[in-house]
Each structure stands twice: as C-alpha cells, then as structure tokens.
Amino acid sequence: MPLEAFAHAVPSVKHTAADIARLTGADPAFVENKVGLKTRYVLGPGETGVSLSQQACENLFAANPGLKEKISVLVCVTQTPDHPLPQNSAALASALGLPHSTASFDLSLGCSGYVYGVLVMQGFLKSIGAGDGLLVTCDPYSRKIEPHDKNTNAVFGDAATATWITAGRSRATILATDFGTDGERGDAIMVPAGGAALPLIDEDGNRIERTKDELRLHMKGRPVFNFVNSEIPLSIRRCLDRAGLAISDIDWFALHQGSIYMLDAMAKRVGVPPAKVLKNMDRFGNTVSSTIPLLLEEAEEKGMLKGSTFLLSGFGVGLSWSTAVVRFE
C-alpha cells in the first residue's frame, strides 16, 4: 500500500458540543461522552465538497513541491457529490489545473471507502503503468442531515483528505485485507429519495414533490451498532489470521470513528488495548470516508508511522466494511 503523504482540510463553520446539543435537543453529556464529539466542522455558505477537496489537495501539494506535476490519476471517494453528474473528480481535476490526460473517477462508498480507494488506486496505477495518484475523500453529510435529528447531526462532521499514492517502491506494505458487504441491512444508513427508486422528476419532466424525510440522511443507530459489533471484530480477526499476526503484533489500530461508544465497545470485544486505538472523534466527529486518513496524517505528524504495523478498518454505508493490515518501513 504505497501511502506517501497525507493532508486534510476542514470547512469554515465550527460547532461545539454545546452548539450541537442546542440544535438537536440532545443532552450535552451524551454528545461529549457517548458520541465523543467536542468540536466538528460543517460546510459554510459558498463551500462545497469540491472546494473543500481542492483545499486538501493544495495543502498536500504545498507540503510536497513538484507532486502536482506527477499526478496522472485522481480518485474521489464520495457519496455526496456537488452534482448528480458530472462526477466530483472531473470538477476537482479542473479546479486543480490538472492536465486533460489525467484519469479521474469517483468511488461511491461511505465509511468503508478509504481502504477500498487505496486498493483501487494501487491496482489502477499498476494496470495503466502510471506512477502517482491522488486519492481524495470528502462526504459533506451536513448537506444531507436534518438539523434537529440527534441520530445524525450529533454524530457527523465535514472534512476532506488527500493522499499521495505511488505505484513504485513505498514505505508501506499491505500484509492482508478483508472486505465485505451486507446489503440486506442497507436501509440502516440511507437517503431514500433522489435516485431511480424515488426520483425527483417524472417521465414527463415534471417535478415530484418529496417529503423532507425522503430527502434527508437516515441512520438507525441500534442496527448499525449491532452490525459493527458483530461483523467488524470478525473482519479484524480474519485479516490478522491472513497476515499471520496476533492483536499484540499490531502497534496501532486506525478504525473508523463512528462514535466513541462504538469504538470502545468494539475494541473491548476484539481484545484491543484501549491505548492502541487511535481517536480523533472529539475534534472532527464522524467524517465518513475521511476518518482513517485523518488518523494516519496525525500519526505521521507524531512520528508513529515509521517501523509500525497498523490495522485499518472502515465500516458503514452499504452496509460494508474494509480492513487492512499495513506495515510501514
């Protein structure tokens, strides 16, 4: 897994746990202690997923002079694009001034999207003989959430990340992976309307009135928790078995930041020492596909990557999961 560098960007509007409690009617103690959220960011006026993604990429380029000219592939992981079409990656490539020879496409994945994205990028670079790619994550759920719904608005935050991935020799090696999908429980995290099942325009081109509930993000907390608590420990164990490793061989666990309560319960179920579980939920909230790269960027800044073995696991919308064991030189 050729992960060379990371960067991120957050939007302009910052909320505290007290702000979120006022918006949703949730108990501030619930927001801080169960969800684990003390601050989070959401898109402000004039900001979009593409503009936030552009900022993350520019931050990556600024820290790595000459990188922009090397990029030949751009992949955006998002389920909340600026427009139904064209894809965010096309708009972002233009905003960044990348040449028309740049291959770009979106991956429609949520919380499991980062590990999927890394593997897709790695395979694509190898298949076309290209050297360097840019993997971007950005899912501004704030534009899909009912402001007064504590099941969603007390959990999610907006952020974008950019990861430089190279097809050449890298400091990171994938030792094992595990992927899976449980579509039978897909309605546990869902935006019902806007697609072919519940369209916004009829066959004659007339607008179809949809209710606010049909257009907003819905999350069933208990089914999601049950999914995470049952499937993800199994995925982690399968991945470790394939790598020939034990829990004690993993230095750090970079797990999707669904909520602090969920993280702690899952770590306990798997037998992971709490001190090995990386967390940033308190500062960003659940940023969907951006949670894992945010953790990796912070780990790099603290000098934790070099010589360490990480277990990455993302899980959520689909319902789906993606787990990988990665060793950094």
Steps between C-alpha positions, in 0.01 A plus 500: 500500500708789372390783731746783458338806662173631645323834534156621598271802507200591713226752417451839659212433740596348835251356748558406863316226688287773660407634155400153384298438815306822439436408136386144564360510852748231602652492847845668482640215710373251240669694218834520683513167680306250286554645154836641609463824309628828645546693175422441135493696174228539238484669161427871511337725239668465162699191600457167320650155502715588200625827651590322825669218307696757302626654822616161629684432173663842499619437856654172384668667203638779719665246729637296207644732231488354150229245586226669299692448175534126574131424548349287222197355683243668724245297697232661718320295763159658561130424517402865529631661178442866416277394210339168396728531198767567390712328759685697770835375371451676166415831668789458743750420224398823329518703821850368568617573146592138430563418132226346286706180485419439869277197559229583754201321648287486815443207735152495653589371845455642848674405823676197347622705204859585591645149507301414187634816336861419579473151350313627193758772445790261543354256249409771250846656510658160442264406218566816296869525586461836676712618788308730732138550600293725722234338720247749636228439758218745568143432611334819631206334672399836648318569172296179538417514872187626674643763741281389792566125463731395782557157342693666217576864581653409836741260326628621162747770398641614166863467388703419191827310474756449225743207488796468266525143373786372288535183295872481566688378806336637810544516873170310553413138424160333518527173690134394479150629427138412567195647325129436520148626435166442671247660267208340684553760774568784259205711615672550838685800349308646210384803304175365348423747219691648210584187303305276264298336780354830624576749221456875522367531141234285333503357146354825363764716662272627776635546850393240756448643846692303759473535876788636703548157655539341158778742409698481824754253636353238732705286736360223719736506794431159653519298173823682409648430842400133477659475154826654619510295819442171317671533161804721559666292775472201264651702215789609721569143609485369141741769387743424782481127427580562132799711603614236749484755780340537841342803665825550691693534170303811400647827624203722417136455401363769265129420509211695354385762749129416519468603864714464810250258654509283188881508481543407865244218481658353189855524635390322816329227299813441289737526796688808381673700775326842512835680480558353152176637352556834326225759547413840360122486531512772763645756257335409167198278561419217261639626168393186308774393252743757643536356850782253428722732291456769768629250757794404277594863440503569873700182564757616244527841665571327832763269348289189557506353148865408456571140593142438614229255402150646468159341468257717303127428497216702351133403527160651441280586201403197294529349748863427416844468649866509400792392717874494430820430689775737389867502597695825469876488450 
